[in-house]
């Protein structure tokens, strides 16, 4: 079963569009859009395991220039 999550991202002022575009090109990212509200970008991601999801967020998404903070919300099916 695929692990899915929403990544809520805060960026430096004026960087939301470029961050969303950069994140959209990362393998495992299904969708990345700049939004209004307390977060600047929301990304939908998928990975084969929770460990792979963590590596995707830490090693690839958080490495994108302009990101100041992320919050990972794993999708659950209850």
PDB file of N, CA, C and O in Angstrom:
ATOM      1  N   UNK A   1       0.840  -1.186   0.000  1.00  0.00           N
ATOM      2  CA  UNK A   1       0.000   0.000   0.000  1.00  0.00           C
ATOM      3  C   UNK A   1       0.885   1.249   0.000  1.00  0.00           C
ATOM      4  O   UNK A   1       1.863   1.330   0.744  1.00  0.00           O
ATOM      5  N   UNK A   2       0.563   2.194  -0.814  1.00  0.00           N
ATOM      6  CA  UNK A   2       1.322   3.434  -0.945  1.00  0.00           C
ATOM      7  C   UNK A   2       1.023   4.348   0.242  1.00  0.00           C
ATOM      8  O   UNK A   2      -0.118   4.473   0.670  1.00  0.00           O
ATOM      9  N   UNK A   3       2.065   4.988   0.771  1.00  0.00           N
ATOM     10  CA  UNK A   3       1.908   5.981   1.831  1.00  0.00           C
ATOM     11  C   UNK A   3       1.732   7.339   1.169  1.00  0.00           C
ATOM     12  O   UNK A   3       2.531   7.727   0.321  1.00  0.00           O
ATOM     13  N   UNK A   4       0.669   8.043   1.550  1.00  0.00           N
ATOM     14  CA  UNK A   4       0.382   9.355   0.977  1.00  0.00           C
ATOM     15  C   UNK A   4       0.405  10.400   2.077  1.00  0.00           C
ATOM     16  O   UNK A   4       0.081  10.104   3.227  1.00  0.00           O
ATOM     17  N   UNK A   5       0.763  11.624   1.717  1.00  0.00           N
ATOM     18  CA  UNK A   5       0.792  12.707   2.695  1.00  0.00           C
ATOM     19  C   UNK A   5       0.617  14.046   1.991  1.00  0.00           C
ATOM     20  O   UNK A   5       0.877  14.181   0.796  1.00  0.00           O
ATOM     21  N   UNK A   6       0.165  15.014   2.775  1.00  0.00           N
ATOM     22  CA  UNK A   6       0.161  16.407   2.358  1.00  0.00           C
ATOM     23  C   UNK A   6       1.309  17.087   3.097  1.00  0.00           C
ATOM     24  O   UNK A   6       1.461  16.905   4.301  1.00  0.00           O
ATOM     25  N   UNK A   7       2.097  17.861   2.373  1.00  0.00           N
ATOM     26  CA  UNK A   7       3.189  18.608   2.977  1.00  0.00           C
ATOM     27  C   UNK A   7       2.787  20.082   2.926  1.00  0.00           C
ATOM     28  O   UNK A   7       2.594  20.643   1.845  1.00  0.00           O
ATOM     29  N   UNK A   8       2.623  20.677   4.094  1.00  0.00           N
ATOM     30  CA  UNK A   8       2.282  22.094   4.197  1.00  0.00           C
ATOM     31  C   UNK A   8       3.589  22.858   4.340  1.00  0.00           C
ATOM     32  O   UNK A   8       4.410  22.542   5.204  1.00  0.00           O
ATOM     33  N   UNK A   9       3.791  23.844   3.484  1.00  0.00           N
ATOM     34  CA  UNK A   9       5.101  24.482   3.363  1.00  0.00           C
ATOM     35  C   UNK A   9       4.994  25.992   3.527  1.00  0.00           C
ATOM     36  O   UNK A   9       4.153  26.636   2.896  1.00  0.00           O
ATOM     37  N   UNK A  10       5.865  26.524   4.373  1.00  0.00           N
ATOM     38  CA  UNK A  10       6.019  27.973   4.478  1.00  0.00           C
ATOM     39  C   UNK A  10       7.297  28.358   3.736  1.00  0.00           C
ATOM     40  O   UNK A  10       8.295  27.631   3.800  1.00  0.00           O
ATOM     41  N   UNK A  11       7.228  29.493   3.049  1.00  0.00           N
ATOM     42  CA  UNK A  11       8.375  29.937   2.259  1.00  0.00           C
ATOM     43  C   UNK A  11       8.783  31.353   2.641  1.00  0.00           C
ATOM     44  O   UNK A  11       8.052  32.059   3.344  1.00  0.00           O
ATOM     45  N   UNK A  12       9.926  31.753   2.139  1.00  0.00           N
ATOM     46  CA  UNK A  12      10.333  33.150   2.251  1.00  0.00           C
ATOM     47  C   UNK A  12       9.341  33.989   1.451  1.00  0.00           C
ATOM     48  O   UNK A  12       8.706  33.493   0.514  1.00  0.00           O
ATOM     49  N   UNK A  13       9.209  35.251   1.812  1.00  0.00           N
ATOM     50  CA  UNK A  13       8.275  36.150   1.138  1.00  0.00           C
ATOM     51  C   UNK A  13       8.574  36.197  -0.360  1.00  0.00           C
ATOM     52  O   UNK A  13       9.722  36.351  -0.775  1.00  0.00           O
ATOM     53  N   UNK A  14       7.530  36.017  -1.166  1.00  0.00           N
ATOM     54  CA  UNK A  14       7.658  36.103  -2.610  1.00  0.00           C
ATOM     55  C   UNK A  14       8.209  34.859  -3.293  1.00  0.00           C
ATOM     56  O   UNK A  14       8.441  34.875  -4.500  1.00  0.00           O
ATOM     57  N   UNK A  15       8.414  33.772  -2.562  1.00  0.00           N
ATOM     58  CA  UNK A  15       9.024  32.570  -3.133  1.00  0.00           C
ATOM     59  C   UNK A  15       8.037  31.428  -3.378  1.00  0.00           C
ATOM     60  O   UNK A  15       8.429  30.371  -3.874  1.00  0.00           O
ATOM     61  N   UNK A  16       6.762  31.594  -3.044  1.00  0.00           N
ATOM     62  CA  UNK A  16       5.808  30.484  -3.123  1.00  0.00           C
ATOM     63  C   UNK A  16       5.724  29.880  -4.524  1.00  0.00           C
ATOM     64  O   UNK A  16       5.770  28.654  -4.676  1.00  0.00           O
ATOM     65  N   UNK A  17       5.599  30.682  -5.540  1.00  0.00           N
ATOM     66  CA  UNK A  17       5.440  30.155  -6.899  1.00  0.00           C
ATOM     67  C   UNK A  17       6.675  29.387  -7.356  1.00  0.00           C
ATOM     68  O   UNK A  17       6.551  28.304  -7.939  1.00  0.00           O
ATOM     69  N   UNK A  18       7.863  29.904  -7.077  1.00  0.00           N
ATOM     70  CA  UNK A  18       9.073  29.211  -7.506  1.00  0.00           C
ATOM     71  C   UNK A  18       9.300  27.935  -6.696  1.00  0.00           C
ATOM     72  O   UNK A  18       9.762  26.933  -7.241  1.00  0.00           O
ATOM     73  N   UNK A  19       8.942  27.958  -5.418  1.00  0.00           N
ATOM     74  CA  UNK A  19       9.051  26.755  -4.597  1.00  0.00           C
ATOM     75  C   UNK A  19       8.079  25.690  -5.099  1.00  0.00           C
ATOM     76  O   UNK A  19       8.449  24.520  -5.255  1.00  0.00           O
ATOM     77  N   UNK A  20       6.838  26.064  -5.372  1.00  0.00           N
ATOM     78  CA  UNK A  20       5.846  25.101  -5.867  1.00  0.00           C
ATOM     79  C   UNK A  20       6.295  24.488  -7.188  1.00  0.00           C
ATOM     80  O   UNK A  20       6.165  23.275  -7.398  1.00  0.00           O
ATOM     81  N   UNK A  21       6.851  25.307  -8.065  1.00  0.00           N
ATOM     82  CA  UNK A  21       7.331  24.805  -9.359  1.00  0.00           C
ATOM     83  C   UNK A  21       8.496  23.828  -9.168  1.00  0.00           C
ATOM     84  O   UNK A  21       8.539  22.771  -9.804  1.00  0.00           O
ATOM     85  N   UNK A  22       9.411  24.156  -8.270  1.00  0.00           N
ATOM     86  CA  UNK A  22      10.565  23.277  -8.025  1.00  0.00           C
ATOM     87  C   UNK A  22      10.123  21.956  -7.400  1.00  0.00           C
ATOM     88  O   UNK A  22      10.591  20.885  -7.790  1.00  0.00           O
ATOM     89  N   UNK A  23       9.205  22.018  -6.463  1.00  0.00           N
ATOM     90  CA  UNK A  23       8.734  20.810  -5.787  1.00  0.00           C
ATOM     91  C   UNK A  23       7.959  19.915  -6.744  1.00  0.00           C
ATOM     92  O   UNK A  23       8.060  18.688  -6.679  1.00  0.00           O
ATOM     93  N   UNK A  24       7.201  20.501  -7.640  1.00  0.00           N
ATOM     94  CA  UNK A  24       6.397  19.722  -8.591  1.00  0.00           C
ATOM     95  C   UNK A  24       7.257  18.805  -9.446  1.00  0.00           C
ATOM     96  O   UNK A  24       6.783  17.765  -9.910  1.00  0.00           O
ATOM     97  N   UNK A  25       8.519  19.145  -9.630  1.00  0.00           N
ATOM     98  CA  UNK A  25       9.411  18.334 -10.450  1.00  0.00           C
ATOM     99  C   UNK A  25      10.115  17.203  -9.716  1.00  0.00           C
ATOM    100  O   UNK A  25      10.869  16.448 -10.315  1.00  0.00           O
ATOM    101  N   UNK A  26       9.859  17.059  -8.427  1.00  0.00           N
ATOM    102  CA  UNK A  26      10.521  16.020  -7.630  1.00  0.00           C
ATOM    103  C   UNK A  26       9.740  14.711  -7.735  1.00  0.00           C
ATOM    104  O   UNK A  26       8.512  14.707  -7.609  1.00  0.00           O
ATOM    105  N   UNK A  27      10.449  13.612  -7.959  1.00  0.00           N
ATOM    106  CA  UNK A  27       9.809  12.297  -8.035  1.00  0.00           C
ATOM    107  C   UNK A  27       9.118  11.993  -6.710  1.00  0.00           C
ATOM    108  O   UNK A  27       9.695  12.187  -5.644  1.00  0.00           O
ATOM    109  N   UNK A  28       7.873  11.549  -6.787  1.00  0.00           N
ATOM    110  CA  UNK A  28       7.086  11.258  -5.596  1.00  0.00           C
ATOM    111  C   UNK A  28       6.085  12.350  -5.276  1.00  0.00           C
ATOM    112  O   UNK A  28       5.149  12.141  -4.513  1.00  0.00           O
ATOM    113  N   UNK A  29       6.280  13.528  -5.851  1.00  0.00           N
ATOM    114  CA  UNK A  29       5.336  14.633  -5.653  1.00  0.00           C
ATOM    115  C   UNK A  29       4.256  14.513  -6.717  1.00  0.00           C
ATOM    116  O   UNK A  29       4.526  14.561  -7.914  1.00  0.00           O
ATOM    117  N   UNK A  30       3.020  14.332  -6.267  1.00  0.00           N
ATOM    118  CA  UNK A  30       1.878  14.183  -7.172  1.00  0.00           C
ATOM    119  C   UNK A  30       1.374  15.544  -7.616  1.00  0.00           C
ATOM    120  O   UNK A  30       0.994  15.739  -8.767  1.00  0.00           O
ATOM    121  N   UNK A  31       1.368  16.511  -6.689  1.00  0.00           N
ATOM    122  CA  UNK A  31       0.827  17.836  -6.973  1.00  0.00           C
ATOM    123  C   UNK A  31       1.466  18.834  -6.019  1.00  0.00           C
ATOM    124  O   UNK A  31       1.668  18.523  -4.844  1.00  0.00           O
ATOM    125  N   UNK A  32       1.788  20.016  -6.497  1.00  0.00           N
ATOM    126  CA  UNK A  32       2.296  21.096  -5.646  1.00  0.00           C
ATOM    127  C   UNK A  32       1.709  22.405  -6.146  1.00  0.00           C
ATOM    128  O   UNK A  32       1.831  22.732  -7.325  1.00  0.00           O
ATOM    129  N   UNK A  33       1.037  23.112  -5.240  1.00  0.00           N
ATOM    130  CA  UNK A  33       0.398  24.363  -5.626  1.00  0.00           C
ATOM    131  C   UNK A  33       0.648  25.436  -4.581  1.00  0.00           C
ATOM    132  O   UNK A  33       0.680  25.142  -3.380  1.00  0.00           O
ATOM    133  N   UNK A  34       0.813  26.682  -5.037  1.00  0.00           N
ATOM    134  CA  UNK A  34       0.907  27.779  -4.092  1.00  0.00           C
ATOM    135  C   UNK A  34      -0.513  28.174  -3.698  1.00  0.00           C
ATOM    136  O   UNK A  34      -1.426  28.158  -4.523  1.00  0.00           O
ATOM    137  N   UNK A  35      -0.697  28.481  -2.416  1.00  0.00           N
ATOM    138  CA  UNK A  35      -2.021  28.734  -1.850  1.00  0.00           C
ATOM    139  C   UNK A  35      -1.974  29.966  -0.957  1.00  0.00           C
ATOM    140  O   UNK A  35      -0.902  30.474  -0.635  1.00  0.00           O
ATOM    141  N   UNK A  36      -3.148  30.425  -0.517  1.00  0.00           N
ATOM    142  CA  UNK A  36      -3.221  31.505   0.452  1.00  0.00           C
ATOM    143  C   UNK A  36      -3.462  30.909   1.833  1.00  0.00           C
ATOM    144  O   UNK A  36      -3.876  29.761   1.957  1.00  0.00           O
ATOM    145  N   UNK A  37      -3.194  31.685   2.863  1.00  0.00           N
ATOM    146  CA  UNK A  37      -3.411  31.221   4.223  1.00  0.00           C
ATOM    147  C   UNK A  37      -2.103  31.134   4.977  1.00  0.00           C
ATOM    148  O   UNK A  37      -1.095  31.711   4.575  1.00  0.00           O
ATOM    149  N   UNK A  38      -2.088  30.376   6.088  1.00  0.00           N
ATOM    150  CA  UNK A  38      -0.882  30.309   6.912  1.00  0.00           C
ATOM    151  C   UNK A  38       0.273  29.568   6.238  1.00  0.00           C
ATOM    152  O   UNK A  38       1.424  29.701   6.651  1.00  0.00           O
ATOM    153  N   UNK A  39      -0.026  28.768   5.220  1.00  0.00           N
ATOM    154  CA  UNK A  39       1.021  28.081   4.452  1.00  0.00           C
ATOM    155  C   UNK A  39       1.031  28.652   3.051  1.00  0.00           C
ATOM    156  O   UNK A  39       0.026  29.140   2.549  1.00  0.00           O
ATOM    157  N   UNK A  40       2.177  28.566   2.404  1.00  0.00           N
ATOM    158  CA  UNK A  40       2.349  29.163   1.081  1.00  0.00           C
ATOM    159  C   UNK A  40       2.234  28.159  -0.052  1.00  0.00           C
ATOM    160  O   UNK A  40       1.856  28.505  -1.159  1.00  0.00           O
ATOM    161  N   UNK A  41       2.583  26.900   0.239  1.00  0.00           N
ATOM    162  CA  UNK A  41       2.539  25.830  -0.755  1.00  0.00           C
ATOM    163  C   UNK A  41       2.003  24.581  -0.073  1.00  0.00           C
ATOM    164  O   UNK A  41       2.344  24.310   1.078  1.00  0.00           O
ATOM    165  N   UNK A  42       1.172  23.837  -0.780  1.00  0.00           N
ATOM    166  CA  UNK A  42       0.738  22.532  -0.305  1.00  0.00           C
ATOM    167  C   UNK A  42       1.078  21.515  -1.386  1.00  0.00           C
ATOM    168  O   UNK A  42       0.775  21.722  -2.563  1.00  0.00           O
ATOM    169  N   UNK A  43       1.743  20.432  -0.959  1.00  0.00           N
ATOM    170  CA  UNK A  43       2.133  19.375  -1.897  1.00  0.00           C
ATOM    171  C   UNK A  43       1.494  18.063  -1.482  1.00  0.00           C
ATOM    172  O   UNK A  43       1.399  17.753  -0.289  1.00  0.00           O
ATOM    173  N   UNK A  44       1.057  17.286  -2.455  1.00  0.00           N
ATOM    174  CA  UNK A  44       0.561  15.923  -2.217  1.00  0.00           C
ATOM    175  C   UNK A  44       1.677  14.992  -2.663  1.00  0.00           C
ATOM    176  O   UNK A  44       2.166  15.110  -3.797  1.00  0.00           O
ATOM    177  N   UNK A  45       2.105  14.086  -1.783  1.00  0.00           N
ATOM    178  CA  UNK A  45       3.217  13.197  -2.111  1.00  0.00           C
ATOM    179  C   UNK A  45       2.844  11.745  -1.871  1.00  0.00           C
ATOM    180  O   UNK A  45       1.919  11.450  -1.107  1.00  0.00           O
ATOM    181  N   UNK A  46       3.584  10.849  -2.522  1.00  0.00           N
ATOM    182  CA  UNK A  46       3.391   9.413  -2.361  1.00  0.00           C
ATOM    183  C   UNK A  46       4.755   8.733  -2.263  1.00  0.00           C
ATOM    184  O   UNK A  46       5.704   9.138  -2.925  1.00  0.00           O
ATOM    185  N   UNK A  47       4.815   7.685  -1.428  1.00  0.00           N
ATOM    186  CA  UNK A  47       6.040   6.882  -1.287  1.00  0.00           C
ATOM    187  C   UNK A  47       5.628   5.456  -0.969  1.00  0.00           C
ATOM    188  O   UNK A  47       4.497   5.206  -0.549  1.00  0.00           O
ATOM    189  N   UNK A  48       6.541   4.537  -1.154  1.00  0.00           N
ATOM    190  CA  UNK A  48       6.235   3.126  -0.882  1.00  0.00           C
ATOM    191  C   UNK A  48       6.190   2.802   0.605  1.00  0.00           C
ATOM    192  O   UNK A  48       5.466   1.899   1.016  1.00  0.00           O
ATOM    193  N   UNK A  49       6.986   3.513   1.416  1.00  0.00           N
ATOM    194  CA  UNK A  49       7.019   3.264   2.859  1.00  0.00           C
ATOM    195  C   UNK A  49       7.095   4.595   3.603  1.00  0.00           C
ATOM    196  O   UNK A  49       7.415   5.639   3.010  1.00  0.00           O
ATOM    197  N   UNK A  50       6.867   4.547   4.908  1.00  0.00           N
ATOM    198  CA  UNK A  50       6.998   5.743   5.732  1.00  0.00           C
ATOM    199  C   UNK A  50       8.447   6.234   5.720  1.00  0.00           C
ATOM    200  O   UNK A  50       8.695   7.441   5.694  1.00  0.00           O
ATOM    201  N   UNK A  51       9.397   5.305   5.726  1.00  0.00           N
ATOM    202  CA  UNK A  51      10.808   5.701   5.671  1.00  0.00           C
ATOM    203  C   UNK A  51      11.132   6.445   4.378  1.00  0.00           C
ATOM    204  O   UNK A  51      11.831   7.461   4.392  1.00  0.00           O
ATOM    205  N   UNK A  52      10.616   5.953   3.259  1.00  0.00           N
ATOM    206  CA  UNK A  52      10.833   6.634   1.975  1.00  0.00           C
ATOM    207  C   UNK A  52      10.169   8.002   1.977  1.00  0.00           C
ATOM    208  O   UNK A  52      10.711   8.958   1.415  1.00  0.00           O
ATOM    209  N   UNK A  53       9.012   8.103   2.601  1.00  0.00           N
ATOM    210  CA  UNK A  53       8.328   9.390   2.711  1.00  0.00           C
ATOM    211  C   UNK A  53       9.200  10.376   3.489  1.00  0.00           C
ATOM    212  O   UNK A  53       9.376  11.525   3.069  1.00  0.00           O
ATOM    213  N   UNK A  54       9.750   9.930   4.604  1.00  0.00           N
ATOM    214  CA  UNK A  54      10.640  10.784   5.390  1.00  0.00           C
ATOM    215  C   UNK A  54      11.847  11.242   4.609  1.00  0.00           C
ATOM    216  O   UNK A  54      12.233  12.416   4.668  1.00  0.00           O
ATOM    217  N   UNK A  55      12.456  10.337   3.864  1.00  0.00           N
ATOM    218  CA  UNK A  55      13.614  10.699   3.036  1.00  0.00           C
ATOM    219  C   UNK A  55      13.234  11.700   1.956  1.00  0.00           C
ATOM    220  O   UNK A  55      13.998  12.619   1.661  1.00  0.00           O
ATOM    221  N   UNK A  56      12.052  11.529   1.370  1.00  0.00           N
ATOM    222  CA  UNK A  56      11.575  12.457   0.341  1.00  0.00           C
ATOM    223  C   UNK A  56      11.451  13.866   0.917  1.00  0.00           C
ATOM    224  O   UNK A  56      11.910  14.841   0.323  1.00  0.00           O
ATOM    225  N   UNK A  57      10.852  13.959   2.088  1.00  0.00           N
ATOM    226  CA  UNK A  57      10.649  15.274   2.707  1.00  0.00           C
ATOM    227  C   UNK A  57      11.971  15.887   3.144  1.00  0.00           C
ATOM    228  O   UNK A  57      12.276  17.034   2.817  1.00  0.00           O
ATOM    229  N   UNK A  58      12.779  15.123   3.856  1.00  0.00           N
ATOM    230  CA  UNK A  58      14.017  15.675   4.432  1.00  0.00           C
ATOM    231  C   UNK A  58      15.100  15.908   3.383  1.00  0.00           C
ATOM    232  O   UNK A  58      15.725  16.964   3.351  1.00  0.00           O
ATOM    233  N   UNK A  59      15.318  14.940   2.511  1.00  0.00           N
ATOM    234  CA  UNK A  59      16.444  15.025   1.579  1.00  0.00           C
ATOM    235  C   UNK A  59      16.127  15.799   0.308  1.00  0.00           C
ATOM    236  O   UNK A  59      17.037  16.326  -0.329  1.00  0.00           O
ATOM    237  N   UNK A  60      14.864  15.844  -0.081  1.00  0.00           N
ATOM    238  CA  UNK A  60      14.554  16.484  -1.365  1.00  0.00           C
ATOM    239  C   UNK A  60      13.703  17.743  -1.215  1.00  0.00           C
ATOM    240  O   UNK A  60      14.076  18.796  -1.711  1.00  0.00           O
ATOM    241  N   UNK A  61      12.567  17.637  -0.539  1.00  0.00           N
ATOM    242  CA  UNK A  61      11.675  18.801  -0.456  1.00  0.00           C
ATOM    243  C   UNK A  61      12.287  19.902   0.403  1.00  0.00           C
ATOM    244  O   UNK A  61      12.330  21.057  -0.009  1.00  0.00           O
ATOM    245  N   UNK A  62      12.773  19.570   1.601  1.00  0.00           N
ATOM    246  CA  UNK A  62      13.336  20.600   2.470  1.00  0.00           C
ATOM    247  C   UNK A  62      14.625  21.193   1.924  1.00  0.00           C
ATOM    248  O   UNK A  62      15.069  22.241   2.389  1.00  0.00           O
ATOM    249  N   UNK A  63      15.197  20.578   0.911  1.00  0.00           N
ATOM    250  CA  UNK A  63      16.423  21.073   0.291  1.00  0.00           C
ATOM    251  C   UNK A  63      16.145  22.163  -0.753  1.00  0.00           C
ATOM    252  O   UNK A  63      17.067  22.817  -1.222  1.00  0.00           O
ATOM    253  N   UNK A  64      14.877  22.374  -1.096  1.00  0.00           N
ATOM    254  CA  UNK A  64      14.519  23.383  -2.103  1.00  0.00           C
ATOM    255  C   UNK A  64      14.755  24.780  -1.516  1.00  0.00           C
ATOM    256  O   UNK A  64      14.262  25.089  -0.425  1.00  0.00           O
ATOM    257  N   UNK A  65      15.492  25.627  -2.216  1.00  0.00           N
ATOM    258  CA  UNK A  65      15.743  26.988  -1.725  1.00  0.00           C
ATOM    259  C   UNK A  65      14.438  27.772  -1.554  1.00  0.00           C
ATOM    260  O   UNK A  65      13.524  27.660  -2.370  1.00  0.00           O
ATOM    261  N   UNK A  66      14.357  28.531  -0.471  1.00  0.00           N
ATOM    262  CA  UNK A  66      13.196  29.381  -0.223  1.00  0.00           C
ATOM    263  C   UNK A  66      12.233  28.812   0.806  1.00  0.00           C
ATOM    264  O   UNK A  66      11.353  29.507   1.290  1.00  0.00           O
ATOM    265  N   UNK A  67      12.388  27.531   1.173  1.00  0.00           N
ATOM    266  CA  UNK A  67      11.508  26.920   2.168  1.00  0.00           C
ATOM    267  C   UNK A  67      12.020  27.258   3.566  1.00  0.00           C
ATOM    268  O   UNK A  67      13.202  27.125   3.851  1.00  0.00           O
ATOM    269  N   UNK A  68      11.096  27.681   4.438  1.00  0.00           N
ATOM    270  CA  UNK A  68      11.478  27.985   5.816  1.00  0.00           C
ATOM    271  C   UNK A  68      10.963  26.950   6.804  1.00  0.00           C
ATOM    272  O   UNK A  68      11.546  26.771   7.867  1.00  0.00           O
ATOM    273  N   UNK A  69       9.852  26.265   6.480  1.00  0.00           N
ATOM    274  CA  UNK A  69       9.281  25.275   7.404  1.00  0.00           C
ATOM    275  C   UNK A  69       8.334  24.347   6.654  1.00  0.00           C
ATOM    276  O   UNK A  69       7.670  24.763   5.720  1.00  0.00           O
ATOM    277  N   UNK A  70       8.300  23.078   7.087  1.00  0.00           N
ATOM    278  CA  UNK A  70       7.341  22.125   6.517  1.00  0.00           C
ATOM    279  C   UNK A  70       6.589  21.426   7.647  1.00  0.00           C
ATOM    280  O   UNK A  70       7.087  21.303   8.758  1.00  0.00           O
ATOM    281  N   UNK A  71       5.388  20.975   7.320  1.00  0.00           N
ATOM    282  CA  UNK A  71       4.577  20.169   8.223  1.00  0.00           C
ATOM    283  C   UNK A  71       4.009  19.023   7.403  1.00  0.00           C
ATOM    284  O   UNK A  71       3.327  19.254   6.405  1.00  0.00           O
ATOM    285  N   UNK A  72       4.313  17.791   7.790  1.00  0.00           N
ATOM    286  CA  UNK A  72       3.865  16.615   7.053  1.00  0.00           C
ATOM    287  C   UNK A  72       2.608  16.049   7.696  1.00  0.00           C
ATOM    288  O   UNK A  72       2.594  15.757   8.892  1.00  0.00           O
ATOM    289  N   UNK A  73       1.565  15.897   6.890  1.00  0.00           N
ATOM    290  CA  UNK A  73       0.282  15.336   7.351  1.00  0.00           C
ATOM    291  C   UNK A  73       0.026  14.049   6.571  1.00  0.00           C
ATOM    292  O   UNK A  73      -0.382  14.087   5.401  1.00  0.00           O
ATOM    293  N   UNK A  74       0.286  12.922   7.212  1.00  0.00           N
ATOM    294  CA  UNK A  74       0.121  11.628   6.562  1.00  0.00           C
ATOM    295  C   UNK A  74      -1.357  11.293   6.426  1.00  0.00           C
ATOM    296  O   UNK A  74      -2.133  11.486   7.355  1.00  0.00           O
ATOM    297  N   UNK A  75      -1.738  10.785   5.265  1.00  0.00           N
ATOM    298  CA  UNK A  75      -3.117  10.377   5.021  1.00  0.00           C
ATOM    299  C   UNK A  75      -3.362   9.056   5.722  1.00  0.00           C
ATOM    300  O   UNK A  75      -2.552   8.131   5.608  1.00  0.00           O
ATOM    301  N   UNK A  76      -4.469   8.960   6.463  1.00  0.00           N
ATOM    302  CA  UNK A  76      -4.851   7.718   7.130  1.00  0.00           C
ATOM    303  C   UNK A  76      -6.219   7.276   6.624  1.00  0.00           C
ATOM    304  O   UNK A  76      -7.040   8.094   6.221  1.00  0.00           O
ATOM    305  N   UNK A  77      -6.436   5.989   6.633  1.00  0.00           N
ATOM    306  CA  UNK A  77      -7.718   5.432   6.214  1.00  0.00           C
ATOM    307  C   UNK A  77      -8.281   4.650   7.403  1.00  0.00           C
ATOM    308  O   UNK A  77      -7.780   3.590   7.736  1.00  0.00           O
ATOM    309  N   UNK A  78      -9.284   5.231   8.060  1.00  0.00           N
ATOM    310  CA  UNK A  78      -9.858   4.582   9.249  1.00  0.00           C
ATOM    311  C   UNK A  78     -11.276   4.103   8.978  1.00  0.00           C
ATOM    312  O   UNK A  78     -11.933   4.530   8.086  1.00  0.00           O
TER     313      UNK A  78
END
